[in-house]
Amino acid sequence: MFSNSLKYAIKAVLYLAQHSCEKQKISAKHISESILVPHAYLAKLLQELARHNIISSSKGPKGGFYLNQENRQQPLINLIRAIDGQQKLSTCVLSLKDCDEKRPCPLHNLVAPSKKNLMDSLEHKTLAEISSEIEKGISFFPL
Amino acid sequence: MFSNSLKYAIKAVLYLAQHSCEKQKISAKHISESILVPHAYLAKLLQELARHNIISSSKGPKGGFYLNQENRQQPLINLIRAIDGQQKLSTCVLSLKDCDEKRPCPLHNLVAPSKKNLMDSLEHKTLAEISSEIEKGISFFPL
DNA sequence: TCTTAAATATGACAAATATCATATTATTAT
DNA sequence: ATAATAATATGATATTTGTCATATTTAAGA
Ligand code: FES
Ligand code: FES
């Protein structure tokens, strides 16, 4: 459902949401060891996320990656789009040209409701909200 | 969302649902030309589907692939499992070991309802039903 | 029984994704 | 200023997925 890269990216960002702030930046190495993801690979993903302004970064000693307030207020879908690209989730499941309510493909009516539901969720849930649910014990993020 | 292989397989099976029966078998070559899928690749997929009893086949002249009554009564999920394997749809979106309502991962509550909804749909909709909707003009299957 | 049409089995090749490595650049602190 | 730290840019390798090709087996029909 989600690519490997995306899973890693989500884990890393959630880790940052919980352990970083403007004053407490975290290195790619530290993150990779914490969430058990190959560090060279994660570094690349983090760079991509920083480039898309999903996360923040600063170079040099005491530098690292972190989430600022603006980052935290973004919906999860932004992260997904940054890693997997724009279209992945929005195209027809059979890759037909125009996925259209007027001319639905044989699977459209079957999957469209679930998909719309999922998209709405991803569109509205912010990183801050997800992080807060972990803190409240509503969800669990094992490392 | 669905792999390329799966999309091709679904198209081929829907084509068979509409154009084949025990007395009217269709060759891989004919199918591949009709649904515009590379024929060597499709042949492999069709063989895999036949092996899993999603579709029927017979060798030799006048042979080919087709759907019998039993094939048509199967839910779409069987086809998906035959091509993409058992686990793809059932695992945690973050690949955590036990996706559990008791200990939901940070994305579980967000995606689980949509996923459950989709799984239920795929579990209950038969190939016959999908095919019938195309015939009734409820959905469209452009070739 | 022989030819032919088709699936089946197997494997080679290509492209995309995932993984690893390294040289460069920027920033902090001494 | 200089040394150390950490991101950035770039690219190499490995694995998976997608694509293509071919030899073998089975069954129909002449
Ligand atoms: S037309 Fe295929 S999913 Fe909408
Ligand atoms: S625990 Fe991750 S999706 Fe259920």
CSV table of C-alpha atoms (C1' of nucleotides) and ligand atoms in Angstrom, one decimal:
chain,number,residue,atom,x,y,z
A,1,MET,CA,0.0,0.0,0.0
A,2,PHE,CA,2.7,2.4,1.0
A,3,SER,CA,6.2,2.2,-0.5
A,4,ASN,CA,9.1,1.3,1.7
A,5,SER,CA,10.5,4.7,1.4
A,6,LEU,CA,7.3,6.2,2.5
A,7,LYS,CA,7.1,4.0,5.6
A,8,TYR,CA,10.6,5.0,6.6
A,9,ALA,CA,9.9,8.7,6.0
A,10,ILE,CA,6.7,8.6,8.1
A,11,LYS,CA,8.6,6.9,10.9
A,12,ALA,CA,11.4,9.4,10.8
A,13,VAL,CA,9.0,12.3,10.7
A,14,LEU,CA,7.0,11.0,13.7
A,15,TYR,CA,10.2,10.5,15.5
A,16,LEU,CA,11.1,14.1,14.8
A,17,ALA,CA,7.7,15.2,15.9
A,18,GLN,CA,8.2,13.6,19.2
A,19,HIS,CA,11.8,14.3,19.9
A,20,SER,CA,12.9,17.4,18.1
A,21,CYS,CA,12.2,21.2,18.1
A,22,GLU,CA,14.0,24.3,16.9
A,23,LYS,CA,16.4,24.0,19.8
A,24,GLN,CA,16.8,20.3,19.7
A,25,LYS,CA,17.9,19.1,16.2
A,26,ILE,CA,18.6,15.5,15.5
A,27,SER,CA,21.1,14.0,13.1
A,28,ALA,CA,20.2,11.6,10.4
A,29,LYS,CA,22.5,9.0,12.0
A,30,HIS,CA,20.7,9.3,15.4
A,31,ILE,CA,17.3,9.0,13.8
A,32,SER,CA,18.3,6.0,11.7
A,33,GLU,CA,19.6,4.2,14.7
A,34,SER,CA,16.5,5.0,16.7
A,35,ILE,CA,14.0,3.8,14.1
A,36,LEU,CA,16.1,1.0,12.7
A,37,VAL,CA,16.4,2.2,9.2
A,38,PRO,CA,19.6,2.0,7.1
A,39,HIS,CA,21.2,5.4,7.7
A,40,ALA,CA,22.4,6.2,4.2
A,41,TYR,CA,19.0,5.5,2.8
A,42,LEU,CA,17.2,7.5,5.5
A,43,ALA,CA,19.6,10.4,4.9
A,44,LYS,CA,18.5,10.6,1.3
A,45,LEU,CA,14.8,10.5,2.3
A,46,LEU,CA,15.3,13.2,4.9
A,47,GLN,CA,17.0,15.4,2.4
A,48,GLU,CA,14.1,14.9,0.1
A,49,LEU,CA,11.7,15.8,2.8
A,50,ALA,CA,13.7,18.9,3.7
A,51,ARG,CA,13.7,20.0,0.1
A,52,HIS,CA,9.9,19.8,0.1
A,53,ASN,CA,9.6,21.7,3.4
A,54,ILE,CA,8.1,18.8,5.2
A,55,ILE,CA,10.8,19.0,7.7
A,56,SER,CA,13.5,21.6,8.6
A,57,SER,CA,17.2,21.1,8.7
A,58,SER,CA,20.4,23.0,9.4
A,59,LYS,CA,24.0,22.1,8.6
A,60,GLY,CA,27.0,22.0,10.8
A,61,PRO,CA,27.7,21.1,14.4
A,62,LYS,CA,24.6,21.2,16.5
A,63,GLY,CA,22.7,21.0,13.3
A,64,GLY,CA,20.3,18.3,12.2
A,65,PHE,CA,16.7,17.8,11.3
A,66,TYR,CA,13.7,19.0,13.2
A,67,LEU,CA,10.1,20.1,12.9
A,68,ASN,CA,9.1,23.7,13.4
A,69,GLN,CA,5.5,24.8,14.1
A,70,GLU,CA,4.7,25.2,10.5
A,71,ASN,CA,6.0,21.7,9.7
A,72,ARG,CA,3.8,20.3,12.4
A,73,GLN,CA,0.6,21.9,11.1
A,74,GLN,CA,0.9,20.2,7.7
A,75,PRO,CA,-1.3,17.3,6.8
A,76,LEU,CA,0.1,13.8,6.4
A,77,ILE,CA,-0.7,13.9,2.7
A,78,ASN,CA,2.0,16.4,2.1
A,79,LEU,CA,4.6,14.0,3.3
A,80,ILE,CA,3.2,11.2,1.1
A,81,ARG,CA,3.2,13.4,-1.9
A,82,ALA,CA,6.8,14.5,-1.3
A,83,ILE,CA,8.0,10.9,-1.3
A,84,ASP,CA,5.7,9.1,-3.6
A,85,GLY,CA,4.9,11.9,-6.0
A,86,GLN,CA,1.6,13.6,-6.7
A,87,GLN,CA,-0.4,11.1,-8.8
A,88,LYS,CA,0.0,7.8,-7.1
A,89,LEU,CA,-3.1,8.0,-5.0
A,90,SER,CA,-5.3,9.9,-7.3
A,91,THR,CA,-5.3,7.8,-10.5
A,92,CYS,CA,-7.8,5.2,-11.5
A,93,VAL,CA,-7.1,1.7,-10.0
A,94,LEU,CA,-7.0,0.3,-13.5
A,95,SER,CA,-5.0,3.3,-14.9
A,96,LEU,CA,-7.7,4.3,-17.2
A,97,LYS,CA,-7.4,7.9,-18.5
A,98,ASP,CA,-10.2,9.7,-16.8
A,99,CYS,CA,-11.5,8.3,-13.6
A,100,ASP,CA,-14.9,9.9,-13.7
A,101,GLU,CA,-18.1,9.5,-11.8
A,102,LYS,CA,-19.9,9.8,-15.2
A,103,ARG,CA,-18.0,7.0,-16.7
A,104,PRO,CA,-16.8,4.8,-13.9
A,105,CYS,CA,-14.5,1.9,-14.6
A,106,PRO,CA,-15.6,-1.6,-13.4
A,107,LEU,CA,-13.9,-1.1,-10.1
A,108,HIS,CA,-14.6,2.5,-9.5
A,109,ASN,CA,-17.8,2.2,-7.6
A,110,LEU,CA,-16.2,-0.5,-5.5
A,111,VAL,CA,-13.1,1.3,-4.5
A,112,ALA,CA,-13.9,5.0,-4.8
A,113,PRO,CA,-15.8,5.4,-1.5
A,114,SER,CA,-12.9,3.8,0.5
A,115,LYS,CA,-10.4,5.8,-1.4
A,116,LYS,CA,-12.2,9.1,-1.0
A,117,ASN,CA,-12.5,8.3,2.7
A,118,LEU,CA,-8.8,7.6,3.0
A,119,MET,CA,-7.8,10.7,1.0
A,120,ASP,CA,-10.0,12.9,3.3
A,121,SER,CA,-8.3,11.4,6.4
A,122,LEU,CA,-4.8,12.0,5.0
A,123,GLU,CA,-5.7,15.5,3.9
A,124,HIS,CA,-7.0,16.6,7.2
A,125,LYS,CA,-4.8,14.9,9.8
A,126,THR,CA,-1.8,17.0,10.7
A,127,LEU,CA,1.5,15.7,12.0
A,128,ALA,CA,0.8,17.5,15.2
A,129,GLU,CA,-2.4,15.7,15.7
A,130,ILE,CA,-0.8,12.3,15.0
A,131,SER,CA,2.0,13.1,17.4
A,132,SER,CA,-0.4,14.3,20.1
A,133,GLU,CA,-2.3,11.0,19.9
A,134,ILE,CA,0.9,9.1,20.6
A,135,GLU,CA,1.6,11.2,23.6
A,136,LYS,CA,-1.9,10.7,24.9
A,137,GLY,CA,-1.6,7.0,24.5
A,138,ILE,CA,-4.4,6.8,21.9
A,139,SER,CA,-1.9,5.2,19.5
A,140,PHE,CA,1.5,3.6,19.8
A,141,PHE,CA,4.8,4.2,18.1
A,142,PRO,CA,7.2,1.4,19.1
A,143,LEU,CA,10.9,2.0,18.3
B,1,MET,CA,-2.3,1.1,-5.2
B,2,PHE,CA,-2.5,-2.0,-7.3
B,3,SER,CA,0.6,-3.4,-9.0
B,4,ASN,CA,0.8,-3.3,-12.8
B,5,SER,CA,0.5,-7.0,-12.9
B,6,LEU,CA,-2.7,-6.9,-11.0
B,7,LYS,CA,-4.2,-4.2,-13.2
B,8,TYR,CA,-3.4,-6.3,-16.3
B,9,ALA,CA,-4.8,-9.4,-14.7
B,10,ILE,CA,-8.0,-7.7,-13.7
B,11,LYS,CA,-8.5,-6.4,-17.2
B,12,ALA,CA,-7.9,-9.8,-18.7
B,13,VAL,CA,-10.3,-11.5,-16.4
B,14,LEU,CA,-13.0,-8.9,-17.0
B,15,TYR,CA,-12.4,-9.4,-20.7
B,16,LEU,CA,-12.9,-13.1,-20.2
B,17,ALA,CA,-15.9,-12.6,-18.1
B,18,GLN,CA,-17.5,-10.7,-20.9
B,19,HIS,CA,-16.3,-12.7,-24.0
B,20,SER,CA,-15.6,-16.2,-22.9
B,21,CYS,CA,-17.4,-19.3,-21.7
B,22,GLU,CA,-16.8,-23.1,-21.7
B,23,LYS,CA,-17.5,-23.2,-25.4
B,24,GLN,CA,-15.8,-20.0,-26.4
B,25,LYS,CA,-12.2,-20.1,-25.2
B,26,ILE,CA,-9.8,-17.2,-25.9
B,27,SER,CA,-6.1,-17.4,-26.6
B,28,ALA,CA,-3.6,-15.3,-24.6
B,29,LYS,CA,-2.6,-13.6,-27.8
B,30,HIS,CA,-6.2,-12.5,-28.6
B,31,ILE,CA,-6.7,-11.2,-25.1
B,32,SER,CA,-3.5,-9.3,-25.1
B,33,GLU,CA,-4.3,-7.6,-28.3
B,34,SER,CA,-7.8,-6.7,-27.1
B,35,ILE,CA,-6.8,-5.1,-23.8
B,36,LEU,CA,-3.5,-3.7,-25.1
B,37,VAL,CA,-1.1,-5.6,-22.8
B,38,PRO,CA,2.2,-7.1,-23.9
B,39,HIS,CA,1.3,-10.7,-24.8
B,40,ALA,CA,4.3,-12.5,-23.3
B,41,TYR,CA,3.7,-10.7,-20.0
B,42,LEU,CA,0.0,-11.4,-20.0
B,43,ALA,CA,0.6,-15.0,-20.9
B,44,LYS,CA,2.6,-15.4,-17.7
B,45,LEU,CA,-0.1,-13.7,-15.6
B,46,LEU,CA,-2.9,-15.9,-17.2
B,47,GLN,CA,-0.9,-19.0,-16.3
B,48,GLU,CA,-0.6,-17.8,-12.8
B,49,LEU,CA,-4.3,-17.2,-12.6
B,50,ALA,CA,-5.1,-20.6,-14.0
B,51,ARG,CA,-2.8,-22.2,-11.5
B,52,HIS,CA,-4.8,-20.5,-8.7
B,53,ASN,CA,-8.1,-21.5,-10.3
B,54,ILE,CA,-9.1,-18.0,-10.8
B,55,ILE,CA,-9.6,-18.7,-14.5
B,56,SER,CA,-9.8,-22.0,-16.5
B,57,SER,CA,-7.7,-23.1,-19.4
B,58,SER,CA,-7.3,-25.8,-21.9
B,59,LYS,CA,-4.4,-26.6,-24.2
B,60,GLY,CA,-4.2,-27.3,-27.9
B,61,PRO,CA,-6.2,-26.1,-30.9
B,62,LYS,CA,-9.5,-24.5,-29.9
B,63,GLY,CA,-8.0,-24.2,-26.5
B,64,GLY,CA,-7.5,-21.0,-24.6
B,65,PHE,CA,-8.6,-19.3,-21.4
B,66,TYR,CA,-12.2,-18.9,-20.2
B,67,LEU,CA,-14.3,-18.5,-17.1
B,68,ASN,CA,-16.6,-21.3,-15.9
B,69,GLN,CA,-19.5,-20.7,-13.5
B,70,GLU,CA,-17.4,-21.5,-10.5
B,71,ASN,CA,-14.8,-19.0,-11.6
B,72,ARG,CA,-17.4,-16.3,-12.0
B,73,GLN,CA,-18.8,-16.7,-8.5
B,74,GLN,CA,-15.4,-15.9,-6.9
B,75,PRO,CA,-14.9,-12.6,-5.2
B,76,LEU,CA,-12.4,-10.2,-6.6
B,77,ILE,CA,-10.1,-10.5,-3.6
B,78,ASN,CA,-9.2,-14.1,-4.8
B,79,LEU,CA,-7.8,-12.7,-8.0
B,80,ILE,CA,-5.8,-10.0,-6.1
B,81,ARG,CA,-4.4,-12.6,-3.7
B,82,ALA,CA,-3.4,-14.8,-6.6
B,83,ILE,CA,-1.3,-12.1,-8.2
B,84,ASP,CA,0.0,-10.0,-5.3
B,85,GLY,CA,0.2,-12.6,-2.7
B,86,GLN,CA,-1.7,-13.0,0.6
B,87,GLN,CA,-0.2,-10.4,2.8
B,88,LYS,CA,0.0,-7.2,0.8
B,89,LEU,CA,-3.4,-5.8,1.9
B,90,SER,CA,-3.5,-7.1,5.4
B,91,THR,CA,-0.3,-5.8,7.0
B,92,CYS,CA,0.1,-2.7,9.0
B,93,VAL,CA,0.8,0.4,6.8
B,94,LEU,CA,4.0,1.0,8.8
B,95,SER,CA,4.9,-2.7,8.6
B,96,LEU,CA,4.8,-3.1,12.4
B,97,LYS,CA,4.5,-6.6,13.6
B,98,ASP,CA,1.0,-6.8,15.0
B,99,CYS,CA,-1.6,-4.5,13.6
B,100,ASP,CA,-3.9,-4.6,16.6
B,101,GLU,CA,-6.9,-2.6,17.7
B,102,LYS,CA,-5.5,-2.8,21.2
B,103,ARG,CA,-2.2,-1.3,20.2
B,104,PRO,CA,-2.8,0.7,17.1
B,105,CYS,CA,0.2,2.3,15.3
B,106,PRO,CA,0.0,6.1,14.7
B,107,LEU,CA,-1.7,5.6,11.4
B,108,HIS,CA,-3.9,2.7,12.3
B,109,ASN,CA,-7.0,4.7,13.4
B,110,LEU,CA,-6.6,6.9,10.3
B,111,VAL,CA,-6.4,4.2,7.7
B,112,ALA,CA,-8.1,1.1,9.2
B,113,PRO,CA,-11.7,2.2,8.6
B,114,SER,CA,-11.0,2.9,4.9
B,115,LYS,CA,-9.0,-0.3,4.6
B,116,LYS,CA,-11.6,-2.4,6.2
B,117,ASN,CA,-14.3,-0.9,4.0
B,118,LEU,CA,-12.2,-1.7,0.9
B,119,MET,CA,-11.5,-5.2,2.0
B,120,ASP,CA,-15.2,-5.9,2.7
B,121,SER,CA,-16.0,-4.7,-0.8
B,122,LEU,CA,-13.3,-6.8,-2.5
B,123,GLU,CA,-14.3,-9.8,-0.4
B,124,HIS,CA,-18.0,-9.7,-1.4
B,125,LYS,CA,-18.0,-8.5,-5.0
B,126,THR,CA,-17.9,-11.4,-7.4
B,127,LEU,CA,-16.5,-11.3,-10.9
B,128,ALA,CA,-20.0,-12.1,-12.1
B,129,GLU,CA,-21.4,-9.1,-10.4
B,130,ILE,CA,-18.7,-6.8,-11.8
B,131,SER,CA,-19.3,-8.2,-15.3
B,132,SER,CA,-23.1,-7.8,-14.9
B,133,GLU,CA,-22.6,-4.1,-14.0
B,134,ILE,CA,-20.7,-3.5,-17.2
B,135,GLU,CA,-23.4,-5.2,-19.2
B,136,LYS,CA,-26.1,-3.1,-17.6
B,137,GLY,CA,-24.1,0.1,-18.3
B,138,ILE,CA,-23.6,0.9,-14.6
B,139,SER,CA,-19.9,0.8,-15.2
B,140,PHE,CA,-17.7,1.1,-18.3
B,141,PHE,CA,-14.8,-1.1,-19.5
B,142,PRO,CA,-13.2,0.6,-22.5
B,143,LEU,CA,-10.8,-1.5,-24.6
C,1,DT,C1',-0.7,-40.7,-36.9
C,2,DC,C1',0.7,-36.2,-38.1
C,3,DT,C1',0.3,-31.4,-38.2
C,4,DT,C1',-1.0,-27.5,-35.9
C,5,DA,C1',-2.7,-24.5,-32.2
C,6,DA,C1',-2.7,-23.5,-28.0
C,7,DA,C1',-1.0,-23.4,-22.8
C,8,DT,C1',3.0,-24.3,-19.7
C,9,DA,C1',7.7,-23.9,-17.9
C,10,DT,C1',11.7,-21.7,-17.7
C,11,DG,C1',14.8,-18.2,-18.1
C,12,DA,C1',17.0,-13.9,-20.0
C,13,DC,C1',16.8,-8.9,-20.0
C,14,DA,C1',15.2,-4.1,-18.7
C,15,DA,C1',13.5,-0.7,-15.6
C,16,DA,C1',12.3,0.9,-11.2
C,17,DT,C1',12.9,0.8,-6.3
C,18,DA,C1',15.8,0.2,-2.4
C,19,DT,C1',20.3,0.3,-0.4
C,20,DC,C1',25.0,1.9,0.3
C,21,DA,C1',29.1,5.0,-0.1
C,22,DT,C1',31.6,9.2,-0.6
C,23,DA,C1',33.0,13.9,-1.7
C,24,DT,C1',31.4,18.6,-1.0
C,25,DT,C1',29.5,22.5,1.5
C,26,DA,C1',27.9,25.1,5.4
C,27,DT,C1',28.0,26.2,10.3
C,28,DT,C1',29.4,26.1,15.0
C,29,DA,C1',32.7,26.4,18.7
C,30,DT,C1',37.4,26.5,20.0
D,1,DA,C1',41.3,30.9,11.4
D,2,DT,C1',40.7,26.2,12.1
D,3,DA,C1',38.8,21.8,13.3
D,4,DA,C1',34.9,19.2,13.8
D,5,DT,C1',30.1,18.2,12.7
D,6,DA,C1',26.3,17.5,10.1
D,7,DA,C1',23.5,18.3,5.8
D,8,DT,C1',23.8,18.1,0.7
D,9,DA,C1',24.8,16.3,-3.9
D,10,DT,C1',25.9,12.7,-6.5
D,11,DG,C1',26.4,8.3,-7.9
D,12,DA,C1',27.3,3.1,-7.5
D,13,DT,C1',25.3,-1.4,-6.4
D,14,DA,C1',21.6,-4.7,-5.3
D,15,DT,C1',17.0,-6.3,-5.3
D,16,DT,C1',12.5,-6.4,-7.0
D,17,DT,C1',9.2,-5.9,-10.5
D,18,DG,C1',8.0,-5.7,-15.2
D,19,DT,C1',8.9,-7.3,-19.9
D,20,DC,C1',10.3,-10.4,-23.6
D,21,DA,C1',11.6,-14.9,-25.8
D,22,DT,C1',11.8,-19.7,-26.4
D,23,DA,C1',11.6,-24.7,-25.9
D,24,DT,C1',8.2,-28.2,-24.2
D,25,DT,C1',3.7,-30.3,-23.5
D,26,DT,C1',-1.1,-31.2,-24.6
D,27,DA,C1',-5.1,-31.7,-27.4
D,28,DA,C1',-7.8,-31.2,-31.8
D,29,DG,C1',-8.7,-32.1,-36.4
D,30,DA,C1',-7.4,-33.8,-40.9
E,1,FES,S1,-12.6,5.1,-13.2
E,1,FES,FE1,-11.3,3.5,-12.4
E,1,FES,S2,-11.2,4.0,-10.3
E,1,FES,FE2,-12.4,5.7,-11.1
E,2,FES,S1,-1.2,-1.1,13.6
E,2,FES,FE1,-0.4,-0.1,11.8
E,2,FES,S2,-2.1,-0.2,10.5
E,2,FES,FE2,-2.8,-1.3,12.2
